[in-house]
Amino acid sequence: SPLPLLSSLLRLLLLILLLFIVLAEEAARDPDWTPPTPTLHNLPKTEYCIVSVDSLLQLLSPCTSCTSGRNSLKFSEDALALSCIRECTSCEEKSTWSNSVVLPTANEAAKEKLMKVNVDVVVGSTVTAVGTTRLNYLLGSIGLNKVSKTSFHRLKEDYVLPAVVQEYTKMEEEVIERIKERLGKGGKLHIAGDGSFDTRGYSAEWCRYFLVDAETGEALSYVLMNKKDTGSSGTLEVACLERALEALAEKIGGVEHISTLVTDRHSAVIKMMKDRFPSINHYFDPWHYFRNLTLNLLKTQNRLFQNPEFTKFKKCIHSNSKLTNIPKNSREYKRLESVVFTEKNIEDIKAVSWLLKTSTCESLNALAWRYA
């Protein structure tokens, strides 16, 4: 019979009503009474969490307004952003849920929704030089949505790169201001420069050139040029250096503040510096100088080792007193001497820098390659 069940339900409802009455009376007696503040324990420290579809359905399906209702769910996806419209089949309560905050934009159109999770993924991928291919390979391999190249580059062009330019400009102004203070106290600027090409050989399309403060290692000027700007790949590096020096001189108040420039031994660079910037002391990077000597010596090694009197040693043999000497007037000695003591090497070593070097520029170029 349903009567006992109905009687039990009525008693339960009466108990709940009495509980509400008691709580209401307590609240009336104490106007400052408030319910206890809910607490959070072990909240994840990360901004985002990966949730499975099954877990998401368990979270969103029950109605939050009535105890018996279940929600109809309508999902929409935008790259890694997920939104859901919920409607209870019992009480018809409607609500929305999203895994991402919507960022404000200048475009007030209803369709313009800039989801923060997508921006954060593009920012992270851009600043770590991951790129869309490797990013999507990772996302796809763990069962997450991929980011289309169109969306990736749109977010990068519209939001990430302008922010990078803004921060770069701000930092550059701070660096130049410090240099001006140094120059105002009678100091001089010592700089180093080095370029990097998109391809080896003489078919490069692009050249990237950095000028850095040789004393602090801070980047002062950056130039990127295409061979269409100069007419050939061979003149790219010289044109980049010239443009970088002109830009730097304008920032610091004149080329006369630049005391020293250190570069490699590019012959066209040497000529350009003498013609265009004669007031700057032009020195050569020591590593490039001795690397060139080493490479020239290595080119002759095969010819020398064809002589049976010579042995190619693979480890130190200082304990062995029977070392092979090269007679001073021998053909081999003269060959080595002709490689090292050329007229150009003898002249150029006078301009090899004993203190400043271009390694910081090369490190910047190597880092830039990751992003290219």
mmCIF file of C-alpha atoms in Angstrom:
data_model
loop_
_atom_site.group_PDB
_atom_site.id
_atom_site.type_symbol
_atom_site.label_atom_id
_atom_site.label_comp_id
_atom_site.label_asym_id
_atom_site.label_seq_id
_atom_site.Cartn_x
_atom_site.Cartn_y
_atom_site.Cartn_z
ATOM 1 C CA SER A 1 0.000 0.000 0.000
ATOM 2 C CA PRO A 2 1.330 3.522 -0.815
ATOM 3 C CA LEU A 3 -0.091 4.980 2.411
ATOM 4 C CA PRO A 4 2.934 4.111 4.642
ATOM 5 C CA LEU A 5 5.321 5.596 2.059
ATOM 6 C CA LEU A 6 3.222 8.751 1.766
ATOM 7 C CA SER A 7 3.102 9.069 5.531
ATOM 8 C CA SER A 8 6.913 8.784 5.744
ATOM 9 C CA LEU A 9 7.375 11.478 3.106
ATOM 10 C CA LEU A 10 5.014 13.818 4.946
ATOM 11 C CA ARG A 11 6.918 13.331 8.176
ATOM 12 C CA LEU A 12 10.215 14.075 6.371
ATOM 13 C CA LEU A 13 8.787 17.253 4.865
ATOM 14 C CA LEU A 14 7.567 18.382 8.292
ATOM 15 C CA LEU A 15 11.017 17.816 9.780
ATOM 16 C CA ILE A 16 12.640 19.868 7.009
ATOM 17 C CA LEU A 17 10.066 22.641 7.527
ATOM 18 C CA LEU A 18 10.725 22.680 11.258
ATOM 19 C CA LEU A 19 14.488 22.896 10.579
ATOM 20 C CA PHE A 20 14.001 25.925 8.335
ATOM 21 C CA ILE A 21 11.788 27.557 10.978
ATOM 22 C CA VAL A 22 14.439 27.030 13.658
ATOM 23 C CA LEU A 23 17.179 28.436 11.430
ATOM 24 C CA ALA A 24 15.007 31.406 10.524
ATOM 25 C CA GLU A 25 14.335 32.128 14.187
ATOM 26 C CA GLU A 26 18.084 31.954 14.977
ATOM 27 C CA ALA A 27 18.831 34.300 12.120
ATOM 28 C CA ALA A 28 16.133 36.691 13.364
ATOM 29 C CA ARG A 29 17.581 36.681 16.871
ATOM 30 C CA ASP A 30 21.109 37.296 15.505
ATOM 31 C CA PRO A 31 21.054 39.799 12.617
ATOM 32 C CA ASP A 32 24.818 39.290 12.081
ATOM 33 C CA TRP A 33 24.456 35.558 11.514
ATOM 34 C CA THR A 34 25.830 34.252 8.216
ATOM 35 C CA PRO A 35 26.302 30.718 6.986
ATOM 36 C CA PRO A 36 29.832 29.291 7.280
ATOM 37 C CA THR A 37 32.203 30.256 4.455
ATOM 38 C CA PRO A 38 32.894 27.346 2.107
ATOM 39 C CA THR A 39 36.513 26.205 2.034
ATOM 40 C CA LEU A 40 38.877 24.980 -0.686
ATOM 41 C CA HIS A 41 41.439 22.303 0.011
ATOM 42 C CA ASN A 42 44.324 21.273 -2.280
ATOM 43 C CA LEU A 43 43.172 23.495 -5.146
ATOM 44 C CA PRO A 44 45.432 22.822 -8.194
ATOM 45 C CA LYS A 45 48.110 25.486 -8.578
ATOM 46 C CA THR A 46 47.959 25.299 -12.368
ATOM 47 C CA GLU A 47 45.543 27.495 -14.289
ATOM 48 C CA TYR A 48 44.256 24.646 -16.453
ATOM 49 C CA CYS A 49 43.434 20.979 -15.851
ATOM 50 C CA ILE A 50 42.885 18.187 -18.375
ATOM 51 C CA VAL A 51 39.472 16.537 -17.863
ATOM 52 C CA SER A 52 38.168 13.445 -19.624
ATOM 53 C CA VAL A 53 34.852 13.554 -21.505
ATOM 54 C CA ASP A 54 33.299 11.015 -19.114
ATOM 55 C CA SER A 55 34.227 13.114 -16.091
ATOM 56 C CA LEU A 56 32.877 16.228 -17.804
ATOM 57 C CA LEU A 57 29.518 14.565 -18.467
ATOM 58 C CA GLN A 58 29.281 13.495 -14.821
ATOM 59 C CA LEU A 59 29.889 17.119 -13.823
ATOM 60 C CA LEU A 60 27.491 18.836 -16.249
ATOM 61 C CA SER A 61 24.608 16.359 -16.599
ATOM 62 C CA PRO A 62 22.898 16.751 -13.163
ATOM 63 C CA CYS A 63 20.671 19.821 -12.785
ATOM 64 C CA THR A 64 21.883 22.253 -10.152
ATOM 65 C CA SER A 65 18.404 23.712 -9.547
ATOM 66 C CA CYS A 66 16.270 20.624 -8.954
ATOM 67 C CA THR A 67 17.212 17.276 -7.479
ATOM 68 C CA SER A 68 15.555 15.052 -10.052
ATOM 69 C CA GLY A 69 16.347 16.811 -13.319
ATOM 70 C CA ARG A 70 18.973 15.951 -15.887
ATOM 71 C CA ASN A 71 20.473 18.438 -18.327
ATOM 72 C CA SER A 72 20.403 18.361 -22.089
ATOM 73 C CA LEU A 73 23.899 19.406 -23.160
ATOM 74 C CA LYS A 74 24.929 21.292 -26.300
ATOM 75 C CA PHE A 75 28.695 21.656 -26.737
ATOM 76 C CA SER A 76 30.664 23.990 -29.001
ATOM 77 C CA GLU A 77 34.422 23.844 -29.609
ATOM 78 C CA ASP A 78 36.971 26.452 -30.653
ATOM 79 C CA ALA A 79 40.441 24.883 -30.750
ATOM 80 C CA LEU A 80 41.082 24.053 -27.073
ATOM 81 C CA ALA A 81 38.177 26.157 -25.790
ATOM 82 C CA LEU A 82 35.016 24.210 -24.894
ATOM 83 C CA SER A 83 31.610 25.721 -24.090
ATOM 84 C CA CYS A 84 28.313 24.069 -23.139
ATOM 85 C CA ILE A 85 24.664 25.195 -22.933
ATOM 86 C CA ARG A 86 22.697 23.210 -20.352
ATOM 87 C CA GLU A 87 18.889 22.908 -20.110
ATOM 88 C CA CYS A 88 17.162 20.803 -17.473
ATOM 89 C CA THR A 89 14.552 18.394 -18.847
ATOM 90 C CA SER A 90 12.554 18.721 -15.631
ATOM 91 C CA CYS A 91 12.588 22.356 -14.445
ATOM 92 C CA GLU A 92 13.782 23.828 -17.795
ATOM 93 C CA GLU A 93 16.517 25.815 -16.024
ATOM 94 C CA LYS A 94 19.140 27.039 -18.528
ATOM 95 C CA SER A 95 22.818 27.723 -17.805
ATOM 96 C CA THR A 96 26.151 27.951 -19.588
ATOM 97 C CA TRP A 97 29.577 26.530 -18.795
ATOM 98 C CA SER A 98 33.012 27.071 -20.365
ATOM 99 C CA ASN A 99 36.529 25.849 -19.691
ATOM 100 C CA SER A 100 37.980 29.279 -20.472
ATOM 101 C CA VAL A 101 37.518 32.931 -19.645
ATOM 102 C CA VAL A 102 36.500 35.160 -22.553
ATOM 103 C CA LEU A 103 38.960 38.036 -22.943
ATOM 104 C CA PRO A 104 37.731 41.525 -23.842
ATOM 105 C CA THR A 105 38.529 42.824 -27.324
ATOM 106 C CA ALA A 106 38.004 46.049 -29.231
ATOM 107 C CA ASN A 107 35.519 44.212 -31.445
ATOM 108 C CA GLU A 108 32.112 44.231 -29.735
ATOM 109 C CA ALA A 109 30.539 41.794 -32.192
ATOM 110 C CA ALA A 110 28.814 38.883 -30.487
ATOM 111 C CA LYS A 111 30.698 36.370 -32.642
ATOM 112 C CA GLU A 112 34.086 37.759 -31.573
ATOM 113 C CA LYS A 113 35.014 35.592 -28.600
ATOM 114 C CA LEU A 114 38.659 35.563 -27.650
ATOM 115 C CA MET A 115 39.087 32.502 -25.472
ATOM 116 C CA LYS A 116 41.943 32.847 -23.000
ATOM 117 C CA VAL A 117 42.968 29.183 -23.182
ATOM 118 C CA ASN A 118 43.646 29.506 -26.919
ATOM 119 C CA VAL A 119 45.675 32.681 -26.471
ATOM 120 C CA ASP A 120 47.707 31.071 -23.688
ATOM 121 C CA VAL A 121 48.480 28.017 -25.835
ATOM 122 C CA VAL A 122 49.611 30.198 -28.757
ATOM 123 C CA VAL A 123 51.719 32.355 -26.417
ATOM 124 C CA GLY A 124 53.364 29.305 -24.855
ATOM 125 C CA SER A 125 54.002 27.708 -28.237
ATOM 126 C CA THR A 126 55.426 30.937 -29.681
ATOM 127 C CA VAL A 127 57.777 31.878 -26.850
ATOM 128 C CA THR A 128 59.147 28.329 -26.593
ATOM 129 C CA ALA A 129 59.603 28.053 -30.392
ATOM 130 C CA VAL A 130 57.405 24.954 -30.654
ATOM 131 C CA GLY A 131 55.322 26.011 -33.652
ATOM 132 C CA THR A 132 52.050 24.558 -34.940
ATOM 133 C CA THR A 133 53.401 21.295 -36.339
ATOM 134 C CA ARG A 134 55.030 20.040 -33.139
ATOM 135 C CA LEU A 135 52.265 21.546 -31.003
ATOM 136 C CA ASN A 136 49.539 19.699 -32.903
ATOM 137 C CA TYR A 137 51.574 16.500 -32.917
ATOM 138 C CA LEU A 138 51.657 16.636 -29.118
ATOM 139 C CA LEU A 139 47.987 17.615 -28.745
ATOM 140 C CA GLY A 140 46.825 14.909 -31.147
ATOM 141 C CA SER A 141 48.934 12.206 -29.503
ATOM 142 C CA ILE A 142 47.284 12.757 -26.101
ATOM 143 C CA GLY A 143 43.730 13.071 -27.436
ATOM 144 C CA LEU A 144 43.292 16.855 -27.344
ATOM 145 C CA ASN A 145 41.926 19.154 -30.034
ATOM 146 C CA LYS A 146 44.427 20.561 -32.502
ATOM 147 C CA VAL A 147 44.879 24.260 -33.239
ATOM 148 C CA SER A 148 44.489 25.116 -36.909
ATOM 149 C CA LYS A 149 47.333 26.999 -38.539
ATOM 150 C CA THR A 150 44.903 29.765 -39.494
ATOM 151 C CA SER A 151 43.796 30.294 -35.879
ATOM 152 C CA PHE A 152 47.343 29.948 -34.563
ATOM 153 C CA HIS A 153 48.829 32.579 -36.861
ATOM 154 C CA ARG A 154 45.825 34.894 -36.484
ATOM 155 C CA LEU A 155 46.215 34.924 -32.688
ATOM 156 C CA LYS A 156 49.976 35.261 -33.023
ATOM 157 C CA GLU A 157 49.778 38.176 -35.453
ATOM 158 C CA ASP A 158 46.920 39.983 -33.675
ATOM 159 C CA TYR A 159 47.934 39.551 -30.038
ATOM 160 C CA VAL A 160 51.264 37.821 -29.358
ATOM 161 C CA LEU A 161 53.594 39.711 -31.707
ATOM 162 C CA PRO A 162 52.224 43.177 -30.815
ATOM 163 C CA ALA A 163 52.841 42.334 -27.153
ATOM 164 C CA VAL A 164 56.384 41.184 -27.970
ATOM 165 C CA VAL A 165 57.087 44.368 -29.922
ATOM 166 C CA GLN A 166 55.690 46.466 -27.075
ATOM 167 C CA GLU A 167 57.894 44.775 -24.471
ATOM 168 C CA TYR A 168 60.940 44.807 -26.769
ATOM 169 C CA THR A 169 60.513 48.534 -27.415
ATOM 170 C CA LYS A 170 60.126 49.218 -23.705
ATOM 171 C CA MET A 171 63.273 47.263 -22.815
ATOM 172 C CA GLU A 172 65.197 48.788 -25.714
ATOM 173 C CA GLU A 173 64.371 52.304 -24.487
ATOM 174 C CA GLU A 174 65.621 51.391 -21.003
ATOM 175 C CA VAL A 175 68.891 50.016 -22.406
ATOM 176 C CA ILE A 176 69.479 53.057 -24.640
ATOM 177 C CA GLU A 177 68.732 55.379 -21.711
ATOM 178 C CA ARG A 178 71.415 53.650 -19.602
ATOM 179 C CA ILE A 179 73.886 53.962 -22.474
ATOM 180 C CA LYS A 180 73.145 57.669 -22.840
ATOM 181 C CA GLU A 181 73.817 58.138 -19.133
ATOM 182 C CA ARG A 182 77.151 56.353 -19.562
ATOM 183 C CA LEU A 183 78.019 58.452 -22.593
ATOM 184 C CA GLY A 184 77.037 61.609 -20.728
ATOM 185 C CA LYS A 185 79.731 60.811 -18.169
ATOM 186 C CA GLY A 186 82.382 60.679 -20.867
ATOM 187 C CA GLY A 187 82.208 56.978 -21.682
ATOM 188 C CA LYS A 188 82.380 55.377 -25.100
ATOM 189 C CA LEU A 189 80.394 52.550 -26.615
ATOM 190 C CA HIS A 190 82.092 49.302 -27.615
ATOM 191 C CA ILE A 191 79.929 47.034 -29.769
ATOM 192 C CA ALA A 192 80.090 43.682 -31.533
ATOM 193 C CA GLY A 193 78.201 42.583 -34.624
ATOM 194 C CA ASP A 194 77.462 39.346 -36.432
ATOM 195 C CA GLY A 195 75.001 38.188 -39.084
ATOM 196 C CA SER A 196 73.252 34.923 -39.859
ATOM 197 C CA PHE A 197 71.716 33.686 -43.108
ATOM 198 C CA ASP A 198 68.694 31.476 -43.755
ATOM 199 C CA THR A 199 70.804 29.146 -45.938
ATOM 200 C CA ARG A 200 74.492 28.427 -46.326
ATOM 201 C CA GLY A 201 76.462 29.358 -49.405
ATOM 202 C CA TYR A 202 75.637 32.178 -51.785
ATOM 203 C CA SER A 203 71.904 31.588 -52.273
ATOM 204 C CA ALA A 204 70.585 33.147 -49.051
ATOM 205 C CA GLU A 205 67.265 34.983 -49.166
ATOM 206 C CA TRP A 206 67.469 36.562 -45.720
ATOM 207 C CA CYS A 207 70.123 37.936 -43.388
ATOM 208 C CA ARG A 208 69.611 38.673 -39.705
ATOM 209 C CA TYR A 209 72.098 40.996 -38.003
ATOM 210 C CA PHE A 210 72.626 41.869 -34.338
ATOM 211 C CA LEU A 211 74.661 44.629 -32.751
ATOM 212 C CA VAL A 212 75.293 44.151 -29.028
ATOM 213 C CA ASP A 213 77.019 46.088 -26.289
ATOM 214 C CA ALA A 214 80.322 44.208 -26.125
ATOM 215 C CA GLU A 215 80.687 45.021 -22.420
ATOM 216 C CA THR A 216 77.207 44.130 -21.134
ATOM 217 C CA GLY A 217 75.986 41.702 -23.827
ATOM 218 C CA GLU A 218 72.724 43.624 -24.310
ATOM 219 C CA ALA A 219 71.229 43.757 -27.803
ATOM 220 C CA LEU A 220 71.266 47.304 -29.184
ATOM 221 C CA SER A 221 70.196 46.988 -32.804
ATOM 222 C CA TYR A 222 68.504 44.306 -34.876
ATOM 223 C CA VAL A 223 68.124 44.247 -38.662
ATOM 224 C CA LEU A 224 66.454 41.744 -40.989
ATOM 225 C CA MET A 225 66.894 42.179 -44.745
ATOM 226 C CA ASN A 226 65.988 40.285 -47.892
ATOM 227 C CA LYS A 227 68.301 39.971 -50.874
ATOM 228 C CA LYS A 228 65.741 41.934 -52.897
ATOM 229 C CA ASP A 229 66.789 44.924 -50.788
ATOM 230 C CA THR A 230 70.384 44.683 -52.007
ATOM 231 C CA GLY A 231 70.177 42.808 -55.305
ATOM 232 C CA SER A 232 72.323 39.833 -54.245
ATOM 233 C CA SER A 233 73.034 37.520 -51.322
ATOM 234 C CA GLY A 234 76.712 38.467 -51.222
ATOM 235 C CA THR A 235 76.019 42.058 -50.169
ATOM 236 C CA LEU A 236 73.365 41.275 -47.561
ATOM 237 C CA GLU A 237 75.599 41.169 -44.467
ATOM 238 C CA VAL A 238 77.347 44.434 -45.285
ATOM 239 C CA ALA A 239 74.022 46.192 -45.911
ATOM 240 C CA CYS A 240 72.597 44.842 -42.641
ATOM 241 C CA LEU A 241 75.595 46.070 -40.644
ATOM 242 C CA GLU A 242 75.458 49.495 -42.284
ATOM 243 C CA ARG A 243 71.755 49.865 -41.536
ATOM 244 C CA ALA A 244 72.221 48.616 -37.952
ATOM 245 C CA LEU A 245 75.019 51.123 -37.288
ATOM 246 C CA GLU A 246 72.960 53.982 -38.715
ATOM 247 C CA ALA A 247 69.964 53.039 -36.561
ATOM 248 C CA LEU A 248 72.109 52.733 -33.417
ATOM 249 C CA ALA A 249 73.866 56.034 -34.065
ATOM 250 C CA GLU A 250 70.496 57.757 -34.373
ATOM 251 C CA LYS A 251 69.323 56.282 -31.052
ATOM 252 C CA ILE A 252 72.382 57.329 -29.038
ATOM 253 C CA GLY A 253 72.889 60.751 -30.604
ATOM 254 C CA GLY A 254 75.587 60.247 -33.207
ATOM 255 C CA VAL A 255 78.151 57.809 -34.575
ATOM 256 C CA GLU A 256 80.925 59.648 -32.717
ATOM 257 C CA HIS A 257 79.797 57.905 -29.504
ATOM 258 C CA ILE A 258 80.729 54.492 -30.949
ATOM 259 C CA SER A 259 84.383 53.831 -30.206
ATOM 260 C CA THR A 260 84.863 50.200 -31.226
ATOM 261 C CA LEU A 261 83.231 47.592 -33.438
ATOM 262 C CA VAL A 262 84.226 43.913 -33.453
ATOM 263 C CA THR A 263 83.167 41.672 -36.375
ATOM 264 C CA ASP A 264 84.504 38.751 -38.380
ATOM 265 C CA ARG A 265 86.983 39.362 -41.224
ATOM 266 C CA HIS A 266 84.468 39.854 -44.024
ATOM 267 C CA SER A 267 86.433 41.764 -46.680
ATOM 268 C CA ALA A 268 83.404 43.795 -47.808
ATOM 269 C CA VAL A 269 82.711 44.752 -44.190
ATOM 270 C CA ILE A 270 86.299 45.952 -43.785
ATOM 271 C CA LYS A 271 85.978 48.162 -46.871
ATOM 272 C CA MET A 272 82.561 49.513 -45.860
ATOM 273 C CA MET A 273 83.791 50.447 -42.381
ATOM 274 C CA LYS A 274 86.755 52.345 -43.821
ATOM 275 C CA ASP A 275 84.561 54.204 -46.296
ATOM 276 C CA ARG A 276 81.401 54.858 -44.268
ATOM 277 C CA PHE A 277 82.496 54.836 -40.602
ATOM 278 C CA PRO A 278 86.195 55.778 -40.475
ATOM 279 C CA SER A 279 85.860 57.171 -36.941
ATOM 280 C CA ILE A 280 84.992 53.730 -35.504
ATOM 281 C CA ASN A 281 87.908 51.490 -34.540
ATOM 282 C CA HIS A 282 87.210 48.242 -36.375
ATOM 283 C CA TYR A 283 88.620 45.046 -34.832
ATOM 284 C CA PHE A 284 88.318 41.358 -35.668
ATOM 285 C CA ASP A 285 86.895 38.644 -33.470
ATOM 286 C CA PRO A 286 89.748 36.374 -32.228
ATOM 287 C CA TRP A 287 87.742 33.144 -32.524
ATOM 288 C CA HIS A 288 86.960 33.766 -36.195
ATOM 289 C CA TYR A 289 90.588 34.668 -36.889
ATOM 290 C CA PHE A 290 92.095 31.515 -35.379
ATOM 291 C CA ARG A 291 89.287 29.332 -36.693
ATOM 292 C CA ASN A 292 90.234 30.483 -40.177
ATOM 293 C CA LEU A 293 93.878 29.570 -39.535
ATOM 294 C CA THR A 294 92.862 26.165 -38.199
ATOM 295 C CA LEU A 295 90.664 25.382 -41.196
ATOM 296 C CA ASN A 296 93.450 26.314 -43.591
ATOM 297 C CA LEU A 297 95.858 24.048 -41.719
ATOM 298 C CA LEU A 298 93.372 21.181 -41.807
ATOM 299 C CA LYS A 299 93.102 21.504 -45.573
ATOM 300 C CA THR A 300 96.788 20.638 -45.856
ATOM 301 C CA GLN A 301 96.808 17.730 -43.408
ATOM 302 C CA ASN A 302 95.973 15.018 -45.928
ATOM 303 C CA ARG A 303 98.944 15.970 -48.073
ATOM 304 C CA LEU A 304 101.236 15.973 -45.069
ATOM 305 C CA PHE A 305 100.002 12.627 -43.781
ATOM 306 C CA GLN A 306 100.723 10.995 -47.111
ATOM 307 C CA ASN A 307 104.366 11.246 -46.107
ATOM 308 C CA PRO A 308 105.267 7.956 -44.303
ATOM 309 C CA GLU A 309 107.466 9.906 -41.859
ATOM 310 C CA PHE A 310 104.346 11.434 -40.299
ATOM 311 C CA THR A 311 101.776 9.772 -38.054
ATOM 312 C CA LYS A 312 98.269 11.003 -37.286
ATOM 313 C CA PHE A 313 98.062 10.906 -33.501
ATOM 314 C CA LYS A 314 94.694 10.319 -31.827
ATOM 315 C CA LYS A 315 95.859 10.820 -28.215
ATOM 316 C CA CYS A 316 98.587 12.515 -26.227
ATOM 317 C CA ILE A 317 101.963 10.753 -26.409
ATOM 318 C CA HIS A 318 104.094 13.052 -24.263
ATOM 319 C CA SER A 319 105.553 10.009 -22.496
ATOM 320 C CA ASN A 320 107.045 8.887 -25.778
ATOM 321 C CA SER A 321 110.401 10.582 -26.379
ATOM 322 C CA LYS A 322 110.539 9.519 -30.040
ATOM 323 C CA LEU A 323 108.479 12.386 -31.462
ATOM 324 C CA THR A 324 108.603 13.176 -35.145
ATOM 325 C CA ASN A 325 110.027 16.615 -35.875
ATOM 326 C CA ILE A 326 109.417 18.630 -39.012
ATOM 327 C CA PRO A 327 112.736 19.948 -40.321
ATOM 328 C CA LYS A 328 112.588 23.729 -40.627
ATOM 329 C CA ASN A 329 113.612 23.833 -44.253
ATOM 330 C CA SER A 330 111.559 20.833 -45.350
ATOM 331 C CA ARG A 331 108.786 20.988 -47.893
ATOM 332 C CA GLU A 332 106.190 20.164 -45.229
ATOM 333 C CA TYR A 333 107.395 22.946 -42.923
ATOM 334 C CA LYS A 334 107.324 25.509 -45.707
ATOM 335 C CA ARG A 335 103.849 24.369 -46.675
ATOM 336 C CA LEU A 336 102.549 24.907 -43.124
ATOM 337 C CA GLU A 337 104.375 28.204 -42.873
ATOM 338 C CA SER A 338 102.809 29.442 -46.112
ATOM 339 C CA VAL A 339 99.344 28.657 -44.772
ATOM 340 C CA VAL A 340 99.817 30.560 -41.504
ATOM 341 C CA PHE A 341 102.121 33.438 -42.362
ATOM 342 C CA THR A 342 100.242 34.950 -45.261
ATOM 343 C CA GLU A 343 100.442 38.671 -45.899
ATOM 344 C CA LYS A 344 96.763 39.067 -44.954
ATOM 345 C CA ASN A 345 97.078 37.049 -41.723
ATOM 346 C CA ILE A 346 100.113 39.063 -40.640
ATOM 347 C CA GLU A 347 98.322 42.336 -41.354
ATOM 348 C CA ASP A 348 94.978 41.293 -39.854
ATOM 349 C CA ILE A 349 96.370 39.984 -36.567
ATOM 350 C CA LYS A 350 97.254 43.569 -35.708
ATOM 351 C CA ALA A 351 93.509 44.274 -35.605
ATOM 352 C CA VAL A 352 92.420 41.157 -33.714
ATOM 353 C CA SER A 353 90.621 42.182 -30.530
ATOM 354 C CA TRP A 354 92.311 40.953 -27.378
ATOM 355 C CA LEU A 355 89.259 41.644 -25.170
ATOM 356 C CA LEU A 356 86.007 42.026 -27.117
ATOM 357 C CA LYS A 357 84.333 39.248 -29.104
ATOM 358 C CA THR A 358 81.224 38.434 -31.165
ATOM 359 C CA SER A 359 80.130 35.298 -29.288
ATOM 360 C CA THR A 360 77.119 37.069 -27.738
ATOM 361 C CA CYS A 361 75.852 37.955 -31.243
ATOM 362 C CA GLU A 362 76.305 34.366 -32.347
ATOM 363 C CA SER A 363 74.360 33.126 -29.317
ATOM 364 C CA LEU A 364 71.524 35.522 -30.191
ATOM 365 C CA ASN A 365 71.531 34.311 -33.791
ATOM 366 C CA ALA A 366 71.502 30.691 -32.656
ATOM 367 C CA LEU A 367 68.527 31.430 -30.412
ATOM 368 C CA ALA A 368 66.763 33.275 -33.238
ATOM 369 C CA TRP A 369 67.191 30.183 -35.445
ATOM 370 C CA ARG A 370 64.908 28.253 -33.071
ATOM 371 C CA TYR A 371 62.121 30.733 -33.791
ATOM 372 C CA ALA A 372 62.802 30.916 -37.521
#
